[in-house]
Short mmCIF file of C-alpha atoms in Angstrom, two decimals:
data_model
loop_
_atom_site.label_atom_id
_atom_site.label_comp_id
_atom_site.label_asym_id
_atom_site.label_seq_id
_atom_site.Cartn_x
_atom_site.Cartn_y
_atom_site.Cartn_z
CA UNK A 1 41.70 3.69 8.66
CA UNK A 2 40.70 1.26 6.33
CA UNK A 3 37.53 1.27 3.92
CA UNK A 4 35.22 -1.40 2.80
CA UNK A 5 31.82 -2.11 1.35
CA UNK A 6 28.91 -4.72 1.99
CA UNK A 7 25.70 -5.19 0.11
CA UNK A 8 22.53 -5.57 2.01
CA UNK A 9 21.69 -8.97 0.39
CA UNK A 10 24.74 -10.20 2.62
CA UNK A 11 22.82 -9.48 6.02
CA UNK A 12 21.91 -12.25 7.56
CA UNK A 13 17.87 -11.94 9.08
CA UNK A 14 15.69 -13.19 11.50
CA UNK A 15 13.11 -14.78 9.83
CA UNK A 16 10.33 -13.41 11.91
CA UNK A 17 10.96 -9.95 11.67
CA UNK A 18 12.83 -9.98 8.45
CA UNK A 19 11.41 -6.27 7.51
CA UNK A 20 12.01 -5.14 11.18
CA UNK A 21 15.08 -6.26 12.79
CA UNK A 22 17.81 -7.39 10.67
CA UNK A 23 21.09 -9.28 12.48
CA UNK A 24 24.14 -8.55 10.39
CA UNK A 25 27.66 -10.91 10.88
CA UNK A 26 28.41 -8.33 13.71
CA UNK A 27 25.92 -5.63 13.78
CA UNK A 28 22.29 -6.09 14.01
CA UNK A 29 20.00 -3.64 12.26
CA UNK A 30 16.73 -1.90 12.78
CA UNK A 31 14.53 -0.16 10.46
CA UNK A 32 12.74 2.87 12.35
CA UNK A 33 9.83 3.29 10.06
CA UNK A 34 8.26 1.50 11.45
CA UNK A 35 4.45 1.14 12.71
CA UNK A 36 4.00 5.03 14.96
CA UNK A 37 1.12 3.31 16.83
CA UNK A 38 3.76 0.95 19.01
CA UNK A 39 2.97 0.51 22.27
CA UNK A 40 4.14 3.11 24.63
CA UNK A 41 3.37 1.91 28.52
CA UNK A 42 6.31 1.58 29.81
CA UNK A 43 7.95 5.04 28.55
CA UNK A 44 6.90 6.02 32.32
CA UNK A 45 6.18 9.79 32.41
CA UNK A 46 8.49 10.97 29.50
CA UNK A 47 6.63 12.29 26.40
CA UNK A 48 7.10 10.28 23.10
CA UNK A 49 7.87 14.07 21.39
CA UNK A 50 10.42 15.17 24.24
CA UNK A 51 14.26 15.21 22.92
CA UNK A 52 16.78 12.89 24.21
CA UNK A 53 20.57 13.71 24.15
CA UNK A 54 22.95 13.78 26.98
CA UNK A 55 23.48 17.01 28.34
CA UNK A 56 26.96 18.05 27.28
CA UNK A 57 26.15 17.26 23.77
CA UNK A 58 26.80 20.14 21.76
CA UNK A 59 30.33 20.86 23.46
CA UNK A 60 31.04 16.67 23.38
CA UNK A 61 29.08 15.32 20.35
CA UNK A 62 27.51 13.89 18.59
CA UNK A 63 27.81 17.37 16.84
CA UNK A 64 25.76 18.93 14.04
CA UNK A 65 27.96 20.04 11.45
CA UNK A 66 27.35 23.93 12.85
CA UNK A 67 29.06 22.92 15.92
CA UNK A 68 31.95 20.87 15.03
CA UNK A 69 35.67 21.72 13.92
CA UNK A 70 35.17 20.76 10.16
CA UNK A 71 38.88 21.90 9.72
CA UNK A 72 39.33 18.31 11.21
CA UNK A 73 40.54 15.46 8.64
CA UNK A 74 36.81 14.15 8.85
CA UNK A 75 35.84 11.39 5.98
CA UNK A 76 32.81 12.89 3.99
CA UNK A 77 29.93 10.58 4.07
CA UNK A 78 27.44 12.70 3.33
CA UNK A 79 24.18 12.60 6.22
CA UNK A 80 27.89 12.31 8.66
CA UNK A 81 31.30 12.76 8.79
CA UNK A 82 33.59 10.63 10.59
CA UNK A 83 37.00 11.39 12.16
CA UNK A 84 39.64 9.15 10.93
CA UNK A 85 41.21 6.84 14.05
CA UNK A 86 44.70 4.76 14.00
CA UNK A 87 42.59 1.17 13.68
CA UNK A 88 39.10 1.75 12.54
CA UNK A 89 37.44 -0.09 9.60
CA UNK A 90 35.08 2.00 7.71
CA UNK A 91 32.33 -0.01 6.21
CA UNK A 92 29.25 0.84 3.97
CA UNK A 93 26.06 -1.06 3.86
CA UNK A 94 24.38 -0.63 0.49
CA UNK A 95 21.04 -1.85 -0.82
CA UNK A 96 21.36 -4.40 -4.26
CA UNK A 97 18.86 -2.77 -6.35
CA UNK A 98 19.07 0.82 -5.56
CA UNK A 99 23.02 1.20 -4.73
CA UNK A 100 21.97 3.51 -2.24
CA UNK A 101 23.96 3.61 0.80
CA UNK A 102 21.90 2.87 3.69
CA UNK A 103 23.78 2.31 6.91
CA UNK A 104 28.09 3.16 7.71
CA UNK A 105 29.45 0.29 9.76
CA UNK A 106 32.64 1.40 12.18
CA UNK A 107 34.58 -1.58 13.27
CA UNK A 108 36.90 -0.81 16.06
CA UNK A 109 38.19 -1.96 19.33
CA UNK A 110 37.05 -5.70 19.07
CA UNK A 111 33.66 -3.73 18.57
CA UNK A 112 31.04 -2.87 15.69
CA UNK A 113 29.00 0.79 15.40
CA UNK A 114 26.50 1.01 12.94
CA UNK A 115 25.22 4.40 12.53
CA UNK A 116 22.07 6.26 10.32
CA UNK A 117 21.37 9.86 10.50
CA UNK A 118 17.67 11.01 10.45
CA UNK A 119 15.82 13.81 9.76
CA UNK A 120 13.94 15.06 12.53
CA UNK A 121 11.52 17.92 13.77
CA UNK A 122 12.93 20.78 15.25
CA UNK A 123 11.57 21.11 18.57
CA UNK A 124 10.56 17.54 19.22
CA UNK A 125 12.59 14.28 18.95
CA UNK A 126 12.65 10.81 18.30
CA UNK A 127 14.42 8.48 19.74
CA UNK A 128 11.67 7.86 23.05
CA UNK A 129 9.08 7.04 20.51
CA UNK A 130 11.79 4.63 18.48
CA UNK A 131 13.26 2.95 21.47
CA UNK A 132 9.52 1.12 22.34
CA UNK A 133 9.33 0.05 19.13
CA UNK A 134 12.89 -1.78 18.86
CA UNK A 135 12.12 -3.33 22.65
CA UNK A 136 8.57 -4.31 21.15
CA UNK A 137 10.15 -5.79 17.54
CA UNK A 138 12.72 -7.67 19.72
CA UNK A 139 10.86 -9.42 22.38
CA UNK A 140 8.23 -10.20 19.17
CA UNK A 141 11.38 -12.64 17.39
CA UNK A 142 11.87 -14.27 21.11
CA UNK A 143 14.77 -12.02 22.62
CA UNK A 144 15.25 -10.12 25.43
CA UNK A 145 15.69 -6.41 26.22
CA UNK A 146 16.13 -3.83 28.98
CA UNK A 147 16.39 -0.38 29.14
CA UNK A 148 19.12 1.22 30.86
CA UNK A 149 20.43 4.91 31.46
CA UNK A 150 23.66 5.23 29.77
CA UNK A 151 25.90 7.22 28.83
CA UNK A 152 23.87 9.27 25.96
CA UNK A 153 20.26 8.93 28.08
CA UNK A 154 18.13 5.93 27.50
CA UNK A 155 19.15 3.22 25.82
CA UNK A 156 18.24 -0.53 24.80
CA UNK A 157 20.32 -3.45 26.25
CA UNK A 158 19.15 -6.21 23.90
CA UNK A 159 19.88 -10.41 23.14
CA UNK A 160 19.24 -9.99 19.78
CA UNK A 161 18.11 -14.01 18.06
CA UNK A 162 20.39 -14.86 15.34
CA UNK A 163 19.70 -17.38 12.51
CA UNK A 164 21.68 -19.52 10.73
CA UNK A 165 21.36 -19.78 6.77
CA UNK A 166 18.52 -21.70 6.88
CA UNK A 167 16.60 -19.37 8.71
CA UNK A 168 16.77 -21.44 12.00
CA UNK A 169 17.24 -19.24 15.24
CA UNK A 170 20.72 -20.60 16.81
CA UNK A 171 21.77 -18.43 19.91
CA UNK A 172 21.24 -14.87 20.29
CA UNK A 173 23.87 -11.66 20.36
CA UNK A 174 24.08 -8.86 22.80
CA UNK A 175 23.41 -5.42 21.42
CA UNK A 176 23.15 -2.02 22.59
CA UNK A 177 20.60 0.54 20.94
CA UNK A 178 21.71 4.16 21.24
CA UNK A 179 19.84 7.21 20.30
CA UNK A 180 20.57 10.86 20.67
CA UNK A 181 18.31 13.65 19.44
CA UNK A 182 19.96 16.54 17.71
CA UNK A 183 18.79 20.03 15.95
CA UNK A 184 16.45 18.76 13.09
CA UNK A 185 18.27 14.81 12.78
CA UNK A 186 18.16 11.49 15.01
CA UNK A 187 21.27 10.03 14.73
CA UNK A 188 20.55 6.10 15.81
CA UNK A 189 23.68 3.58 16.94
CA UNK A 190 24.14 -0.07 17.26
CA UNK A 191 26.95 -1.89 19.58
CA UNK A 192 27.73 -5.28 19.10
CA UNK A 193 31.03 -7.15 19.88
CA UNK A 194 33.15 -6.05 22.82
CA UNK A 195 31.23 -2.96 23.89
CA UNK A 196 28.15 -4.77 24.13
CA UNK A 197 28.98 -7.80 25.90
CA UNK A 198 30.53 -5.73 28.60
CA UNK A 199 29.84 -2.25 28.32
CA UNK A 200 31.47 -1.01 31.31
CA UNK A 201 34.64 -1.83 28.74
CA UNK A 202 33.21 0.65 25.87
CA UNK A 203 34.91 4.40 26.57
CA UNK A 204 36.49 3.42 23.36
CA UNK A 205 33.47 3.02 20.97
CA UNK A 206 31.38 5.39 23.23
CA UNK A 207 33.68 8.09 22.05
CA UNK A 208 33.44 7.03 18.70
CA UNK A 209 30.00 7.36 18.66
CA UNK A 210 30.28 10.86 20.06
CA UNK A 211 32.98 11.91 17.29
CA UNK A 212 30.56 11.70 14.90
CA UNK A 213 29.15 14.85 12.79
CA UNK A 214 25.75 14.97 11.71
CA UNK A 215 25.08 16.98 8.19
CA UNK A 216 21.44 17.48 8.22
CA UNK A 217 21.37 20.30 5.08
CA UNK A 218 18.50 22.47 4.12
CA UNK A 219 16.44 20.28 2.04
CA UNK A 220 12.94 19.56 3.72
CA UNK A 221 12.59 15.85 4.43
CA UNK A 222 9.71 13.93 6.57
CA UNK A 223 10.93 12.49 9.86
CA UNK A 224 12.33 9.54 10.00
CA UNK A 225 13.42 9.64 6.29
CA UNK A 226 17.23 8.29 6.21
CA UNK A 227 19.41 11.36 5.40
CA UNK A 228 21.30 10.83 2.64
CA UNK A 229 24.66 8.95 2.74
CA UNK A 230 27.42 8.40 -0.25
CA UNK A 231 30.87 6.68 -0.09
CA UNK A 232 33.46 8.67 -0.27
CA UNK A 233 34.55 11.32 -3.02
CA UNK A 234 38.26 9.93 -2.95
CA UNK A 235 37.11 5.99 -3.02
CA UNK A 236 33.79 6.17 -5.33
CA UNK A 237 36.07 5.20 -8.49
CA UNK A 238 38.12 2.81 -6.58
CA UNK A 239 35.60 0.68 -5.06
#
């Protein structure tokens, strides 16, 4: 598995929803703090609060770190762990100013998954509120999205706008917007590559996604507030 590093100055954005939806070079981005008052209409007869996960979730992942084998050679991230695969890039998205890590990027499988862990209630979840407000940020810049029942429940089949360096819209990229709801943490995904332009192709990143360990801790933190994530131990003086 190899490791790398990115800063968030190098993501390139949509002009019109530069603080909303961010498209990266192969993943885009979205920032769910984002405005609780979206519009909720077409969430049919599920209630914003109601959890989403797939069913099997504790026995298949993604797993809180009380259900998973930690013995497992898992790479310490901090908010999650993530199991070390023969061809995976490992990347970290980190804001200029702060230094604070802010996103981990898994490239694998002609394929990009960019994950953020959450903090969450207890008994209610996220991820049905969230999911209108990425549709509603997305068809706002001019693209076009879908919801679909896959694999993990719900989830957002998006053509996401992408700009060139001058800021000038050229083309847009398919995307897939995953979200599973977990004891206390969201954990949120983004496809792009491969597994999003055909994702009857994705077992691969799919399982990826579901290898991952969520380490929510004991500290209290306000939903939605981005668990904290750190490169590393082994790389932080290397990199």
């Amino acid at each position: 598995m190899k490791f790398g590093r990115r800063k968030r100055d190098e993501v390139e954005v949509a002009e019109a929803v530069a603080d909303e939806v961010e498209v990266a070079d192969t993943t885009p981005e979205v920032d769910i703090a984002t405005d609780a008052d979206a519009d909720l209409d077409e969430m049919d007869a599920v209630a914003p609060t109601d959890k989403s996960a797939p069913e099997d979730r504790a026995e298949n992942g993604p797993h809180d770190e009380t259900e998973a084998n930690l013995v497992r050679p898992y790479v310490d991230l901090g908010g999650v762990k993530v199991l070390p695969r023969e061809g995976l890039h490992l990347r970290l998205e980190v804001e200029e100013g702060s230094q604070r890590v802010v996103a981990v990027g898994l490239d694998y499988d002609e394929s990009t998954l960019q994950v953020q862990p959450f903090a969450a209630p207890r008994s209610t979840g996220l991820w049905h509120e969230i999911r209108a407000q990425i549709a509603e940020q997305i068809e706002r810049q001019g693209g076009e999205v879908s919801e679909v029942d896959g694999p993990f429940g719900p989830e957002l089949r998006a053509l996401v706008p992408v700009a060139n360096e001058n800021g000038v819209t050229e083309g847009a990229r398919p995307a897939r917007f995953i979200g599973v709801d977990g004891p206390r943490w969201f954990l949120r995904g983004v496809i792009a590559g491969k597994a999003a332009e055909t994702p009857d192709d994705a077992a691969d990143i799919e399982d990826l996604f579901r290898s991952v360990v969520v380490v929510r801790g004991a500290t209290p933190m306000p939903p939605r507030d981005l668990i904290p994530l750190h490169m590393p131990k082994s790389t932080q003086s290397a990199i």
